[in-house]
Each structure stands twice: as structure tokens, then as C-alpha cells.
PDB file of C-alpha atoms and ligand atoms in Angstrom:
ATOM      1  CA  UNK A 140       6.954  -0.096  20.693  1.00 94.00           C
ATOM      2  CA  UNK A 141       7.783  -2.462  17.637  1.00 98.00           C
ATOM      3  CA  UNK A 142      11.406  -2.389  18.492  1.00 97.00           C
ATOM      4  CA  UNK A 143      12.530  -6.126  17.657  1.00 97.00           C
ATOM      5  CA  UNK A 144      10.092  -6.579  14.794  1.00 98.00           C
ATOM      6  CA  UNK A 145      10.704  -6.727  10.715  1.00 98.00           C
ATOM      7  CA  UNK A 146       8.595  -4.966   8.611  1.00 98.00           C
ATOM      8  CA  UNK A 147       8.498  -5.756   4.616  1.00 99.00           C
ATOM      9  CA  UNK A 148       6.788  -2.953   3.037  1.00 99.00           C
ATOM     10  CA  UNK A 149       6.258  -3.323  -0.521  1.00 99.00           C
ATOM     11  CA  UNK A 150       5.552  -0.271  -3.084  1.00 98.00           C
ATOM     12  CA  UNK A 151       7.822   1.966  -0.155  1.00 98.00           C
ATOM     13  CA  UNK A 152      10.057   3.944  -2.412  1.00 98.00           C
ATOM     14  CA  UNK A 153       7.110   6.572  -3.008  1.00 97.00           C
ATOM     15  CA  UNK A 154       3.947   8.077  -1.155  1.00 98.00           C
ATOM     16  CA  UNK A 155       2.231   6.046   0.927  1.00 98.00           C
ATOM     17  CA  UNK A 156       4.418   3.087   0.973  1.00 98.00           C
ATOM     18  CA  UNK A 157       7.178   5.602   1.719  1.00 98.00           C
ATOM     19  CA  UNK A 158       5.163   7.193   4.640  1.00 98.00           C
ATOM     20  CA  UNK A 159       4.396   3.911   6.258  1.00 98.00           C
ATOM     21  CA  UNK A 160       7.766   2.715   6.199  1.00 98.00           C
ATOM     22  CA  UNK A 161       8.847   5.804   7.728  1.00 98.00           C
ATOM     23  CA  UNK A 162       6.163   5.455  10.485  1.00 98.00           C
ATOM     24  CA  UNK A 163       6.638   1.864  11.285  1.00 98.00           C
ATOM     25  CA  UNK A 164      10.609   2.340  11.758  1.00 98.00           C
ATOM     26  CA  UNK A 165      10.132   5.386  13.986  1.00 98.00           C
ATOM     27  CA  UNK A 166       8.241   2.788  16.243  1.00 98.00           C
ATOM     28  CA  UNK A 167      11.221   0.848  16.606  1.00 98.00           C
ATOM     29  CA  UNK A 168      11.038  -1.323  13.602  1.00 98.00           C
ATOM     30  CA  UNK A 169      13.395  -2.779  11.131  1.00 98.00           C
ATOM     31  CA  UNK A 170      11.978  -2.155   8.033  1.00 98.00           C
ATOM     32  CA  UNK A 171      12.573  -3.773   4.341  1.00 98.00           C
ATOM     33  CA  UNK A 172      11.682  -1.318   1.630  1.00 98.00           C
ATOM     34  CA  UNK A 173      10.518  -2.486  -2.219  1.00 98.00           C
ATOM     35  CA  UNK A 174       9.730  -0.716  -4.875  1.00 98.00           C
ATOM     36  CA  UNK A 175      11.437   0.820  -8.161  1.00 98.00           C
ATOM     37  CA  UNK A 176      13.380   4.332  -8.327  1.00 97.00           C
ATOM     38  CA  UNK A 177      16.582   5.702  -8.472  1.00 97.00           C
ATOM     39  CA  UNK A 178      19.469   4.145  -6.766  1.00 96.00           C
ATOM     40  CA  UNK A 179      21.146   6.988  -5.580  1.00 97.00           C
ATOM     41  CA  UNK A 180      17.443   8.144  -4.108  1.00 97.00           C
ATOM     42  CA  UNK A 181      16.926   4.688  -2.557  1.00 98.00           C
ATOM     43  CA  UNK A 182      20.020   4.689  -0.898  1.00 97.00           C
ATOM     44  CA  UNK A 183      19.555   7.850   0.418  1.00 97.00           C
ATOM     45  CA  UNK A 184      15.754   6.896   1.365  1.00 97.00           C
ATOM     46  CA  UNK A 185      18.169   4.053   3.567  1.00 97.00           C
ATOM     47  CA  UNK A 186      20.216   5.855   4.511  1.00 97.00           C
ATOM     48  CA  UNK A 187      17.782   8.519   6.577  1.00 97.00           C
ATOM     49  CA  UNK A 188      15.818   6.136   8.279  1.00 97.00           C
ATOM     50  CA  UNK A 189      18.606   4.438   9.415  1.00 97.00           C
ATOM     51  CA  UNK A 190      20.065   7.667  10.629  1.00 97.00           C
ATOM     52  CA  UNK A 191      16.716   9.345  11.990  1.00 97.00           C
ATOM     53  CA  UNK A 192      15.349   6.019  13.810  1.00 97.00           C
ATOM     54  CA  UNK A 193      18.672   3.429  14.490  1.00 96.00           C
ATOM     55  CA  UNK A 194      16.437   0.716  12.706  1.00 97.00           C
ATOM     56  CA  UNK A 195      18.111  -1.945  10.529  1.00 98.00           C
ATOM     57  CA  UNK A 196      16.952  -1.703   7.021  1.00 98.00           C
ATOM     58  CA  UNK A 197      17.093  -3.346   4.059  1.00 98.00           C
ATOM     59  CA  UNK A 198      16.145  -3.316   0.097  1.00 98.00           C
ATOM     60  CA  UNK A 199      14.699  -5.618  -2.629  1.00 98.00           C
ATOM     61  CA  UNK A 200      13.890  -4.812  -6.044  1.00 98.00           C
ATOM     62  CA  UNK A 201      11.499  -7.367  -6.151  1.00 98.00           C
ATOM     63  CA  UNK A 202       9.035  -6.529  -9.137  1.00 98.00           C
ATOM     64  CA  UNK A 203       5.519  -7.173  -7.840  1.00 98.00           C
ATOM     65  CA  UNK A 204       4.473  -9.099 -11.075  1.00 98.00           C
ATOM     66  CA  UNK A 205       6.925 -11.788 -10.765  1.00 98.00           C
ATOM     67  CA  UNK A 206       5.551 -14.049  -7.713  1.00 98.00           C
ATOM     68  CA  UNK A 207       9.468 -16.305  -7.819  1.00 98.00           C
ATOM     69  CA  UNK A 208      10.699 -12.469  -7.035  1.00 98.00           C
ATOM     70  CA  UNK A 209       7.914 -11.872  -4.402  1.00 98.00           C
ATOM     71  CA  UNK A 210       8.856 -14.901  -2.585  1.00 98.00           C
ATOM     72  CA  UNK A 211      12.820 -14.322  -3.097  1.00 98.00           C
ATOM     73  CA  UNK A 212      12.097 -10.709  -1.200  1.00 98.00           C
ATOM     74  CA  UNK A 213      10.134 -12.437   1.655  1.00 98.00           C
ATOM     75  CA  UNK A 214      13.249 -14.562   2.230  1.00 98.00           C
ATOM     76  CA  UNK A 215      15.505 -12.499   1.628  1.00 98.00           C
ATOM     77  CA  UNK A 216      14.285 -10.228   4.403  1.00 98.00           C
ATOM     78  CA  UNK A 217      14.385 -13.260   6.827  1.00 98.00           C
ATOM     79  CA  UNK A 218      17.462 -13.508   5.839  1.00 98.00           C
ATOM     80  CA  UNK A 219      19.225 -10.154   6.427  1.00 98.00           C
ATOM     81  CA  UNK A 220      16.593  -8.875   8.968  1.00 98.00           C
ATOM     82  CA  UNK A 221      16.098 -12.201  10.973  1.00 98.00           C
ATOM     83  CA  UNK A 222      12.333 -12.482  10.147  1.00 98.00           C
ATOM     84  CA  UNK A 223       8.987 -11.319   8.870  1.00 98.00           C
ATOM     85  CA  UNK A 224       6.385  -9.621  11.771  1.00 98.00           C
ATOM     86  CA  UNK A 225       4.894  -6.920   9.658  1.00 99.00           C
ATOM     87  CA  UNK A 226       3.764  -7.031   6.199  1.00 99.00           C
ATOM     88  CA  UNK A 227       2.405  -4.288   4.286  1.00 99.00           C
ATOM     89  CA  UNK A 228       0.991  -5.097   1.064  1.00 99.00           C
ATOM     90  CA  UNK A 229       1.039  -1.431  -0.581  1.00 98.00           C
ATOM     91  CA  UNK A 230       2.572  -1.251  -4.232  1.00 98.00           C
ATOM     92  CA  UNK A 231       0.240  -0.228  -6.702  1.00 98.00           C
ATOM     93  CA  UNK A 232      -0.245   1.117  -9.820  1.00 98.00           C
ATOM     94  CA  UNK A 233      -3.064   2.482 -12.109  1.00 97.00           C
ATOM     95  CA  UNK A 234      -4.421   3.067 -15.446  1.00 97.00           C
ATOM     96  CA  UNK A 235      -7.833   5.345 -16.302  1.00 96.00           C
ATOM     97  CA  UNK A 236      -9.477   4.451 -19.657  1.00 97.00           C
ATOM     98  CA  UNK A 237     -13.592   3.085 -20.503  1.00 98.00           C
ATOM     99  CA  UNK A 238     -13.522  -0.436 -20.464  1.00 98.00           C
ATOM    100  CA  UNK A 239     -13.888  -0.717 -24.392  1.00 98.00           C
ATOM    101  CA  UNK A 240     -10.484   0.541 -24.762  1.00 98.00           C
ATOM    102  CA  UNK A 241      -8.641  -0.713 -21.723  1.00 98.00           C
ATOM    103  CA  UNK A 242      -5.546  -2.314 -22.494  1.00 98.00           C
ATOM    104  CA  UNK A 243      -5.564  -6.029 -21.452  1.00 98.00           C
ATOM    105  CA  UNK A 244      -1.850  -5.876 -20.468  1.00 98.00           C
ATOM    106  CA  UNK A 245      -2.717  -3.038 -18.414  1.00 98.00           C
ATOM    107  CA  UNK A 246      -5.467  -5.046 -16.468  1.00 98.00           C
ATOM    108  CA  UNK A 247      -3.141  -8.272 -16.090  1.00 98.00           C
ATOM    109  CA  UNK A 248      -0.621  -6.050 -14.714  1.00 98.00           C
ATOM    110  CA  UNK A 249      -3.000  -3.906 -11.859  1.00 98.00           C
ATOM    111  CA  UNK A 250      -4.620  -6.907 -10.959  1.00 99.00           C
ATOM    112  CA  UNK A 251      -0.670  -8.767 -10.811  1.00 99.00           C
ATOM    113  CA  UNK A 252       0.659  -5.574  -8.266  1.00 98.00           C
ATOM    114  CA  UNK A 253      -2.886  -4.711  -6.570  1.00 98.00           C
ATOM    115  CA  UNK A 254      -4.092  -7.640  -6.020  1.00 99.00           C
ATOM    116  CA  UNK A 255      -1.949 -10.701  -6.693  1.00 99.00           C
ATOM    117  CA  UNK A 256       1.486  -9.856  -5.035  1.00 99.00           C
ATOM    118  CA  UNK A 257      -0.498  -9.716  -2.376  1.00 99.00           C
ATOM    119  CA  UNK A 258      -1.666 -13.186  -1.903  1.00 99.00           C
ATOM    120  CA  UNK A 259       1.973 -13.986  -2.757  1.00 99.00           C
ATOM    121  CA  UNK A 260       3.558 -12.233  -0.377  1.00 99.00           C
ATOM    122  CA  UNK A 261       1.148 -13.611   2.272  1.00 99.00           C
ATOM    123  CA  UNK A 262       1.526 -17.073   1.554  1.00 98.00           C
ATOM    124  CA  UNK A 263       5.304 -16.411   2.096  1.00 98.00           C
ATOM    125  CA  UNK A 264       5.409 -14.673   5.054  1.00 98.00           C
ATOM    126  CA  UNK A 265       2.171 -16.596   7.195  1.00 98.00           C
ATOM    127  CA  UNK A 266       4.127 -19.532   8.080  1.00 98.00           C
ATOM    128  CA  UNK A 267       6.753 -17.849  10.090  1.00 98.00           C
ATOM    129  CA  UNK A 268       3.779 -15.206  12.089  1.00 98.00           C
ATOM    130  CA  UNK A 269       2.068 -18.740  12.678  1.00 98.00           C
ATOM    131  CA  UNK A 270       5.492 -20.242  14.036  1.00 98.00           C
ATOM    132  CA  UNK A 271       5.793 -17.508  16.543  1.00 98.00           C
ATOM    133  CA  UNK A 272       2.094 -16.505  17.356  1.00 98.00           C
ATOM    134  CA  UNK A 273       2.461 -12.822  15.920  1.00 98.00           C
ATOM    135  CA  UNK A 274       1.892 -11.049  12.925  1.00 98.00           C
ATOM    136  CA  UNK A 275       0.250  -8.042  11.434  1.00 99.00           C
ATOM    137  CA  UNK A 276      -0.611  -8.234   7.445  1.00 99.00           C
ATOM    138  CA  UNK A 277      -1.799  -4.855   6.358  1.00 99.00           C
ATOM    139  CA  UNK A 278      -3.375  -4.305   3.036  1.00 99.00           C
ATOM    140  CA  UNK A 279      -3.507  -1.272   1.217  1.00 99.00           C
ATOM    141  CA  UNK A 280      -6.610  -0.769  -0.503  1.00 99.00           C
ATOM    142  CA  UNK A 281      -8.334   2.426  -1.490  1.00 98.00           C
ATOM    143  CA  UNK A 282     -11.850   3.778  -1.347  1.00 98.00           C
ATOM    144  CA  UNK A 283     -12.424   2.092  -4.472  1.00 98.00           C
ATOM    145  CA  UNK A 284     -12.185  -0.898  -2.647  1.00 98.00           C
ATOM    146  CA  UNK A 285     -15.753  -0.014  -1.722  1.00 98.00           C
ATOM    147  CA  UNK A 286     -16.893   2.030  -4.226  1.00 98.00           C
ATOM    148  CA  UNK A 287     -16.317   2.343  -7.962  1.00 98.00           C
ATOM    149  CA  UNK A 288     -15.713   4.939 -10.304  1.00 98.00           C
ATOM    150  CA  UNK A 289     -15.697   5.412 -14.314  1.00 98.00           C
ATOM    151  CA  UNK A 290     -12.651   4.420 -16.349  1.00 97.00           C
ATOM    152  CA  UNK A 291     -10.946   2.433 -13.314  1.00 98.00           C
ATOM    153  CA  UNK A 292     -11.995  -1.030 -13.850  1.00 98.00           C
ATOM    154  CA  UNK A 293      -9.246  -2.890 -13.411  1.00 98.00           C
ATOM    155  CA  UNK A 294      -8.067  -0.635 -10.269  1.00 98.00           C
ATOM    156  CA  UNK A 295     -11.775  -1.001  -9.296  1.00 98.00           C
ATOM    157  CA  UNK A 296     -11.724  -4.508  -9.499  1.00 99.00           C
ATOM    158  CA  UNK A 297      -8.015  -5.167  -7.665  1.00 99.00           C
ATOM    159  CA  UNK A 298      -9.044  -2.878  -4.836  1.00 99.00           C
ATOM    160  CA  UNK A 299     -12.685  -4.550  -4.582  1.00 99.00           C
ATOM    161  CA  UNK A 300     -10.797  -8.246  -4.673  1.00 99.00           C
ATOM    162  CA  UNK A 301      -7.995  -7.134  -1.908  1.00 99.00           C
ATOM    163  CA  UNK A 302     -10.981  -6.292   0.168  1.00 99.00           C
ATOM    164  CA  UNK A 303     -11.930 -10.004   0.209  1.00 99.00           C
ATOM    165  CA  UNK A 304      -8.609 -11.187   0.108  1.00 99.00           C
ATOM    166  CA  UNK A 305      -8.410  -9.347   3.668  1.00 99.00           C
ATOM    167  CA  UNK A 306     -11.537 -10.722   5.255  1.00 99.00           C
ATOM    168  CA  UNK A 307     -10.507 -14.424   4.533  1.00 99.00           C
ATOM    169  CA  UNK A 308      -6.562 -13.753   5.365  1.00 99.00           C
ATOM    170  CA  UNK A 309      -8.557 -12.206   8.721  1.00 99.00           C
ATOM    171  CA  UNK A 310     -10.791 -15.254   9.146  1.00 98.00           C
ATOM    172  CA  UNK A 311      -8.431 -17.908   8.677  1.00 98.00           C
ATOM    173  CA  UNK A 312      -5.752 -16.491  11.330  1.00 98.00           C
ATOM    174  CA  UNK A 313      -8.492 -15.567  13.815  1.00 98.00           C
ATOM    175  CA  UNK A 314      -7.152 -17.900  16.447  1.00 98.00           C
ATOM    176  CA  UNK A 315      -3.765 -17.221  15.939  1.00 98.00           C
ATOM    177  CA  UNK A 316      -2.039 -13.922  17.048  1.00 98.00           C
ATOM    178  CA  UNK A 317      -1.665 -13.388  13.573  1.00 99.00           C
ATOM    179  CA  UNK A 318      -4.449 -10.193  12.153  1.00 99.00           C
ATOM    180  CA  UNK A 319      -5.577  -8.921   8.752  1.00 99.00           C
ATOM    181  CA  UNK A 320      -6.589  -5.736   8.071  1.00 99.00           C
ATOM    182  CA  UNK A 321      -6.981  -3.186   4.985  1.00 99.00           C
ATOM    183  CA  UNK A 322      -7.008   0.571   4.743  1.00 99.00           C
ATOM    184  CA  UNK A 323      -8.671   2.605   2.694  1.00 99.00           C
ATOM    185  CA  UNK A 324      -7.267   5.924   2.030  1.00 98.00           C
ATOM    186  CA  UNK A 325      -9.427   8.426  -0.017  1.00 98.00           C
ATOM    187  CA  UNK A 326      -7.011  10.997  -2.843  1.00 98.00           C
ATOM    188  CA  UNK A 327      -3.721  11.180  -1.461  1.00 98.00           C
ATOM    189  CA  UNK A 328      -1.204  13.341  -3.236  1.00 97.00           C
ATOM    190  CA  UNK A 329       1.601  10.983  -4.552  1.00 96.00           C
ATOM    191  CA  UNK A 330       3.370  10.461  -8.072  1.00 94.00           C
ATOM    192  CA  UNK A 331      -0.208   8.153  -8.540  1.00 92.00           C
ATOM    193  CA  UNK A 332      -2.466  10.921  -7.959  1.00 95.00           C
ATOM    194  CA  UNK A 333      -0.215  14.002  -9.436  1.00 95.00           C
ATOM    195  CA  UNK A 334      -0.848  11.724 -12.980  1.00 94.00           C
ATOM    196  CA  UNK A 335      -4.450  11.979 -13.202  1.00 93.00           C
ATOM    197  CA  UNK A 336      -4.482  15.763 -11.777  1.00 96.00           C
ATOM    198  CA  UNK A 337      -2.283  16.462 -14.748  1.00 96.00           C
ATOM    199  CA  UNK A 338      -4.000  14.802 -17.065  1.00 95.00           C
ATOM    200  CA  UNK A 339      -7.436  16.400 -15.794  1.00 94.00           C
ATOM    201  CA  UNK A 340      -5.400  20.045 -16.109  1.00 96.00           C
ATOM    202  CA  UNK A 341      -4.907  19.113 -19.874  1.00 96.00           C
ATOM    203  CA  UNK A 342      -8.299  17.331 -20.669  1.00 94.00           C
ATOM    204  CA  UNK A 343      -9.964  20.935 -18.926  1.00 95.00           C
ATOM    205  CA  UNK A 344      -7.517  23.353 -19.916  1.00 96.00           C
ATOM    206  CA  UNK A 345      -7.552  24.011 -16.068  1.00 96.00           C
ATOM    207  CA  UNK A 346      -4.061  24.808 -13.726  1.00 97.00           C
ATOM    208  CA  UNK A 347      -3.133  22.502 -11.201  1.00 97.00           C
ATOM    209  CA  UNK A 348      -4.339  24.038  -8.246  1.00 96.00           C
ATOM    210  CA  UNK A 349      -7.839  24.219 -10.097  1.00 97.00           C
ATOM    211  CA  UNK A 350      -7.565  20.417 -11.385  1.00 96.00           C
ATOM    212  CA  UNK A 351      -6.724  19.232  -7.553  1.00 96.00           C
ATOM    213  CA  UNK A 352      -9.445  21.430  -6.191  1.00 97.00           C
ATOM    214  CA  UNK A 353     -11.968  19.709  -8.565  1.00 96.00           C
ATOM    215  CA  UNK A 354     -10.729  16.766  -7.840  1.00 96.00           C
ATOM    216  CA  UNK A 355     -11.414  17.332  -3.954  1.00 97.00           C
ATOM    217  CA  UNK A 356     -14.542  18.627  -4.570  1.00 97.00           C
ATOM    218  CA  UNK A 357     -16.091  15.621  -6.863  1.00 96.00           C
ATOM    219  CA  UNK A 358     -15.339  12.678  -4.046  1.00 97.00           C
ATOM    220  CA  UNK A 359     -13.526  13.410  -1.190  1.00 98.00           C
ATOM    221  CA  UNK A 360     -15.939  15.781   1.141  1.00 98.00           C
ATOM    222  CA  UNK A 361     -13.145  16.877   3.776  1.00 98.00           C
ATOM    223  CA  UNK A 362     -11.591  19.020   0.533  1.00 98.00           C
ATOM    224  CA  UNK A 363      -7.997  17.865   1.863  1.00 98.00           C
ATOM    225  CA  UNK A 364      -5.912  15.400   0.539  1.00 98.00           C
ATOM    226  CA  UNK A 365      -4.902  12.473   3.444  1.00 98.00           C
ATOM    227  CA  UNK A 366      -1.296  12.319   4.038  1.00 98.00           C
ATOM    228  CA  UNK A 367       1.339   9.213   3.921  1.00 98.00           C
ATOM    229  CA  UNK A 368       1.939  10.523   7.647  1.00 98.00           C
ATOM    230  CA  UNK A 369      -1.658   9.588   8.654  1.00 98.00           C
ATOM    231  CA  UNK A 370      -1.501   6.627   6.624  1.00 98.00           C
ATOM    232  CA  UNK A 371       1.293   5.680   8.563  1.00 98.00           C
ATOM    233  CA  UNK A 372      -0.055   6.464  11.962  1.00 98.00           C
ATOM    234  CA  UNK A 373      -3.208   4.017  11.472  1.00 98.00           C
ATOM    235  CA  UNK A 374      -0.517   1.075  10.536  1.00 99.00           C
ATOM    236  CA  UNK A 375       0.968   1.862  13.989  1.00 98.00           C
ATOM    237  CA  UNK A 376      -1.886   1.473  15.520  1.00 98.00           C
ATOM    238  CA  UNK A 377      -2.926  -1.511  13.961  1.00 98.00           C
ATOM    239  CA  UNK A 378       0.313  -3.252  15.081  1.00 98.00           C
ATOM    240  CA  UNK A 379      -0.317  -2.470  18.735  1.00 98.00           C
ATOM    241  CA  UNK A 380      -1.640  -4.708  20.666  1.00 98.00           C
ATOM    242  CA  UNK A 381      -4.664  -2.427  21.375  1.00 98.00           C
ATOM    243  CA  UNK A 382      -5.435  -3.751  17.834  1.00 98.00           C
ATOM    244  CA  UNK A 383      -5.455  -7.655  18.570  1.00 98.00           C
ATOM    245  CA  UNK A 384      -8.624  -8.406  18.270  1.00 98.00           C
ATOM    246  CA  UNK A 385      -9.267  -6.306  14.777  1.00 98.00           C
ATOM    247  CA  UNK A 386      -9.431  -8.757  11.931  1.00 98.00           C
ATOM    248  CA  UNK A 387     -11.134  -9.011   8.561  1.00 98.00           C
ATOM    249  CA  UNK A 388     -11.925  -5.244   8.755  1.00 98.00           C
ATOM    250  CA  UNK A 389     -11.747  -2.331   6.478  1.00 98.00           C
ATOM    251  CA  UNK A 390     -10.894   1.161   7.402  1.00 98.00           C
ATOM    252  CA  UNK A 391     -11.278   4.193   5.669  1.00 98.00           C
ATOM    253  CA  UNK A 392      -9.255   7.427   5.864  1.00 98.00           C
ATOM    254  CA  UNK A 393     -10.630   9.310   3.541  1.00 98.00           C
ATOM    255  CA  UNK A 394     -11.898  12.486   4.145  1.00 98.00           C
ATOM    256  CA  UNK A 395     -15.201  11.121   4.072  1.00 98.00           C
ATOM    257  CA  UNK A 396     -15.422   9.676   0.513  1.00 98.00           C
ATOM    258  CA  UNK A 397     -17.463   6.540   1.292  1.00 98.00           C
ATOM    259  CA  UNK A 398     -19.523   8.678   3.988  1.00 97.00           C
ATOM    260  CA  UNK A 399     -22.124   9.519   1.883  1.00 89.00           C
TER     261      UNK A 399
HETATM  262  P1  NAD B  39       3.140   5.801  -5.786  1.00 70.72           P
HETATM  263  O1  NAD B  39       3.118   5.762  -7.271  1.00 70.72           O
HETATM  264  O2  NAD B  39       3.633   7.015  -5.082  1.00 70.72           O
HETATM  265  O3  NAD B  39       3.959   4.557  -5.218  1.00 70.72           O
HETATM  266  C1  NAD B  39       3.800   3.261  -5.734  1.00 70.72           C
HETATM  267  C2  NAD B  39       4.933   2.395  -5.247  1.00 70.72           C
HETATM  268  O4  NAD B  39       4.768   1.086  -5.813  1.00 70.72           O
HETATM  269  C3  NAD B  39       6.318   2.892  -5.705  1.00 70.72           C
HETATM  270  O5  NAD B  39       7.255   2.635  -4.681  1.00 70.72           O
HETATM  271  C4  NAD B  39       6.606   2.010  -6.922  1.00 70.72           C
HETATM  272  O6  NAD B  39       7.987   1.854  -7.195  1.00 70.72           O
HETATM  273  C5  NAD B  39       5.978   0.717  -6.466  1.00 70.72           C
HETATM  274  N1  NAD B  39       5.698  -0.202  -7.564  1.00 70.72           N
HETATM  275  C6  NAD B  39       5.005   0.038  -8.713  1.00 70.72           C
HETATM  276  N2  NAD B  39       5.028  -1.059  -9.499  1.00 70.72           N
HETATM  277  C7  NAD B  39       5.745  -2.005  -8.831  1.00 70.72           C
HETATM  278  C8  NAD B  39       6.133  -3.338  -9.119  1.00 70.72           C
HETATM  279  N3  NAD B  39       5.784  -3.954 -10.262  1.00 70.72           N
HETATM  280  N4  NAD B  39       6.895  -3.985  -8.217  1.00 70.72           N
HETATM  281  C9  NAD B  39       7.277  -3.389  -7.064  1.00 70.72           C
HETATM  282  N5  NAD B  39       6.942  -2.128  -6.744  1.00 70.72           N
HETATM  283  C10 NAD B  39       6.171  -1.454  -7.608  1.00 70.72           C
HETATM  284  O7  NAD B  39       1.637   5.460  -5.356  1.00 70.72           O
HETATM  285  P2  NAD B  39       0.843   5.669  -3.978  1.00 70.72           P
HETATM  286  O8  NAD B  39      -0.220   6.645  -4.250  1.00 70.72           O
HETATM  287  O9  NAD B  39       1.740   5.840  -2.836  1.00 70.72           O
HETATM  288  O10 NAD B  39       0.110   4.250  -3.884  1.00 70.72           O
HETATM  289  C11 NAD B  39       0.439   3.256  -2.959  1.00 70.72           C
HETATM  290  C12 NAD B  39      -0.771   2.352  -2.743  1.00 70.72           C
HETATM  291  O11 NAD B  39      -1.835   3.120  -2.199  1.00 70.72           O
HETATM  292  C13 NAD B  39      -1.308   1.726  -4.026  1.00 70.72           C
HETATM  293  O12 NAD B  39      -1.726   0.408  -3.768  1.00 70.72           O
HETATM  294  C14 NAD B  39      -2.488   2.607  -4.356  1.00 70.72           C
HETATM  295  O13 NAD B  39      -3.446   1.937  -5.109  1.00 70.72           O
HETATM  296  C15 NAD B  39      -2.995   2.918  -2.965  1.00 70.72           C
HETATM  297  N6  NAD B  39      -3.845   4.107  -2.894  1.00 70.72           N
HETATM  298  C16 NAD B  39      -3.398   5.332  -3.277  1.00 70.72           C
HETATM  299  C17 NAD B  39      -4.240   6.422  -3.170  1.00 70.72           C
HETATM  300  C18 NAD B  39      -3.812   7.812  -3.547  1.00 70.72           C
HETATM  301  O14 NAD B  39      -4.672   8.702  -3.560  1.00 70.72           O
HETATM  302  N7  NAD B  39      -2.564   8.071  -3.820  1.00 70.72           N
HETATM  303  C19 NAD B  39      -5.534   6.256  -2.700  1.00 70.72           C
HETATM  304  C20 NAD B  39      -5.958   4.995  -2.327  1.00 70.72           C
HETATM  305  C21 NAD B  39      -5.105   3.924  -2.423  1.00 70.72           C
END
């Protein structure tokens, strides 16, 4: 199905970025992965989609702050893959405190990996999917992309602004064969997540299972976490040509978080 394509997934060395990765090369595609981690783990992570789906893949450490990195891994995969068809703009990062406390390099550095790399990396990789009429950009956003919630204002905000970011990337390729979408998963349990269930477990003097289970309960009505599996199986689809004509929009998969 996407056999022939690159796909430059950034933030795919863990959870979601991981799962989508995984997904889009057992369609067929090459995939470049980003992200930080071990080496030995990364290589490894390489080494088993290259094994399990016969794709070509490829690596950069590219840190999402630095936008002369951001562009190097955008080359870099035209380089060694042959082009850019797919990009998934999916590394992310967060901090929970009240505003009056936040620290200011924490904010400069959510909105630099959830929101900025992500006009970076799509101001690399547009004039190629222009050159050859095709291209999917995929943003990852969150539910908090629509809705807020206490102590994540700079998450809050990122999420929020990728939204937009979306709906013009969406508008100004409308003509072309080029689309724009976001997703916008509700709690999904990666190294991101596991951090604030801990932390909740120690604040409450709660286990683990009870601090995820709260969780759950306070936002996501479905009382399941989503999976990087189902994450990945909505990318798919929104690479198929069944998904031409969606642009500018947001989707939510998350258990019914932004129902209500
Ligand atoms: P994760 O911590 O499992 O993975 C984050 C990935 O981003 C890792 O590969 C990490 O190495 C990479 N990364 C972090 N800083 C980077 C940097 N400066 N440069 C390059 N790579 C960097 O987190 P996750 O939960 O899989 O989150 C992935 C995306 O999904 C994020 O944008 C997050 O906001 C979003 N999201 C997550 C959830 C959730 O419940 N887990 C919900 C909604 C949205």
C-alpha cells in the first residue's frame, strides 16, 4: 500500500511515535526514525522493522529544538531514503506545574518540540510533496489540543497552536495532492504518561494501578488507555488515498475525552 514511499517520523524511538513508525512500515514504507534513547535499543528498534517488514530504514538524532538539525534530518532522509512522502510531526515532551511557577525554559522548550519543529520540519519537506503532487503531513496533537487542563500551560498552549498550524498547512496545500491533518489521542500509556501516573501515586499515596484508574476515570470516559497500535492504524488510513480529500481536520481517538 505505501510501498515506494519515505516516511520521517519524528519523536519514534518511544510510544506513539514508535507505534506509528511501526504501522506505516508494515504498509510498505521506508521509514526514518528520530528521537533520543539508547543506541544499542535504537539499533535494535532498526533492526526489527527492517527484519519484520523488508522496509529501508534509517536514523537521525536530530534534537527537535535545534531547527539547522531539523532541516539537516529532512535532508538527510532524502538523501539515504531517496525522498520525503510522509511526515509525522510526533516528538513531544511535557512539564505539569501552575503557571506562577512554571519554568520559562521549560515553556521555550515544549513550545520548541510541540509546536515549532513542526513548522520546521514542514517547511523542509513541502517543497519536494509539491514537486511530485503527493504528500501526507500528519500532526500529532493531543486532546489538549482542544481542551485544556490545570498545570499544562505550555503543553496546552503547543497542542492548541499545532491545531492551527494544521488547518493553514491544510488550507494552503488544498489544491495540491499534498494533505494536513492532526490527531488527537486521549491518555495513552507511554514513558510521557507513566511520569505523571507516578507522580499522582506519590502526591495520593495511591499504587499504580489505583493512580492510572483515576486517571481514566477523571477525563477519558472509555476507562482504557488508546494504544500506539491504533494510533498507528488512523496514520494508515490517512495516507490512503481514501483520505485525499481530508485536510485541515482534527481527529480524536480518545476514548471519548472531548465527547462531553
Ligand atoms: P514518549 O515520551 O514515549 O516519546 C516521545 C518521543 O519524542 C521520544 O522518542 C523522545 O526521544 C522524543 N523526543 C523528546 N524530545 C525530543 C527532542 N528534543 N528531539 C527529538 N526527539 C525528542 O511520548 P509519547 O506519549 O509517545 O508522545 C508522543 C507525542 O504524542 C507527543 O507529541 C505527545 O504530546 C503526544 N500525545 C501523547 C499522549 C499520551 O497520552 N501519551 C496523548 C496525547 C498526545
Amino acid at each position: 500500500q505505501l510501498s515506494g514511499k519515505v516516511a520521517v517520523v519524528t519523536g519514534s524511538t518511544s510510544g506513539i511515535g514508535q507505534g506509528i513508525a511501526q504501522a506505516l512500515a508494515s504498509a510498505g514504507a521506508d521509514v526514518m526514525l528520530n528521537g533520543f534513547g539508547d543506541k544499542s535499543e535504537i539499533e535494535a528498534m532498526l533492526e526489527h522493522l527492517r527484519e519484520a517488514y523488508g522496509t529501508r530504514v534509517g536514523y537521525s538524532a536530530a534534537d527537535m529544538t535545534k531547527p539547522a538539525e531539523i532541516t539537516a534530518m529532512i535532508e538527510a532522509a532524502t538523501h539515504e531514503l531517496g525522498r520525503v512522502d510522509i511526515l509525522v510531526n510526533n516528538a513531544g515532551i511535557q512539564h505539569t506545574s501552575p503557571l506562577e511557577t512554571f519554568p520559562p525554559e521549560q515553556w521555550d522548550a515544549i513550545i520548541a518540540i510541540n509546536l515549532s519543529s513542526a513548522f520546521h520540519t514542514t517547511r523542509a519537506a513541502l517543497p519536494q510533496m509539491r514537486e511530485r503532487n503527493w504528500g501526507r503531513i500528519i500532526n500529532i496533537a493531543s486532546a489538549h489540543g482542544l481542551v485544556g487542563s490545570a498545570q499544562k500551560s505550555a503543553y496546552v498552549a503547543a497542542k492548541h497552536g499545532i491545531v492551527g498550524l494544521t488547518k493553514v498547512t491544510g488550507l494552503e496545500t488544498a489544491e495540491s495532492g499534498v494533505t494536513c491533518n492532526a490527531i488527537c489521542p486521549g491518555w495513552v500509556l507511554t514513558p510521557l504518561v507513566k511520569k505523571q501516573i507516578e507522580a499522582r501515586a506519590q502526591r495520593e499515596g495511591k499504587s499504580i494501578e489505583d493512580a492510572e484508574r483515576d486517571l481514566l476515570r477523571e477525563k477519558q470516559p472509555s476507562l482504557q488507555f488508546v494504544t500506539p497500535e491504533q494510533l498507528g492504524g488512523l496514520a494508515v488510513f490517512l495516507c490512503s488515498p481514501a483520505a485525499d480529500q481530508m485536510r485541515g481536520q482534527i481527529l480524536s481517538m480518545d476514548g471519548g475525552w472531548t465527547a462531553g
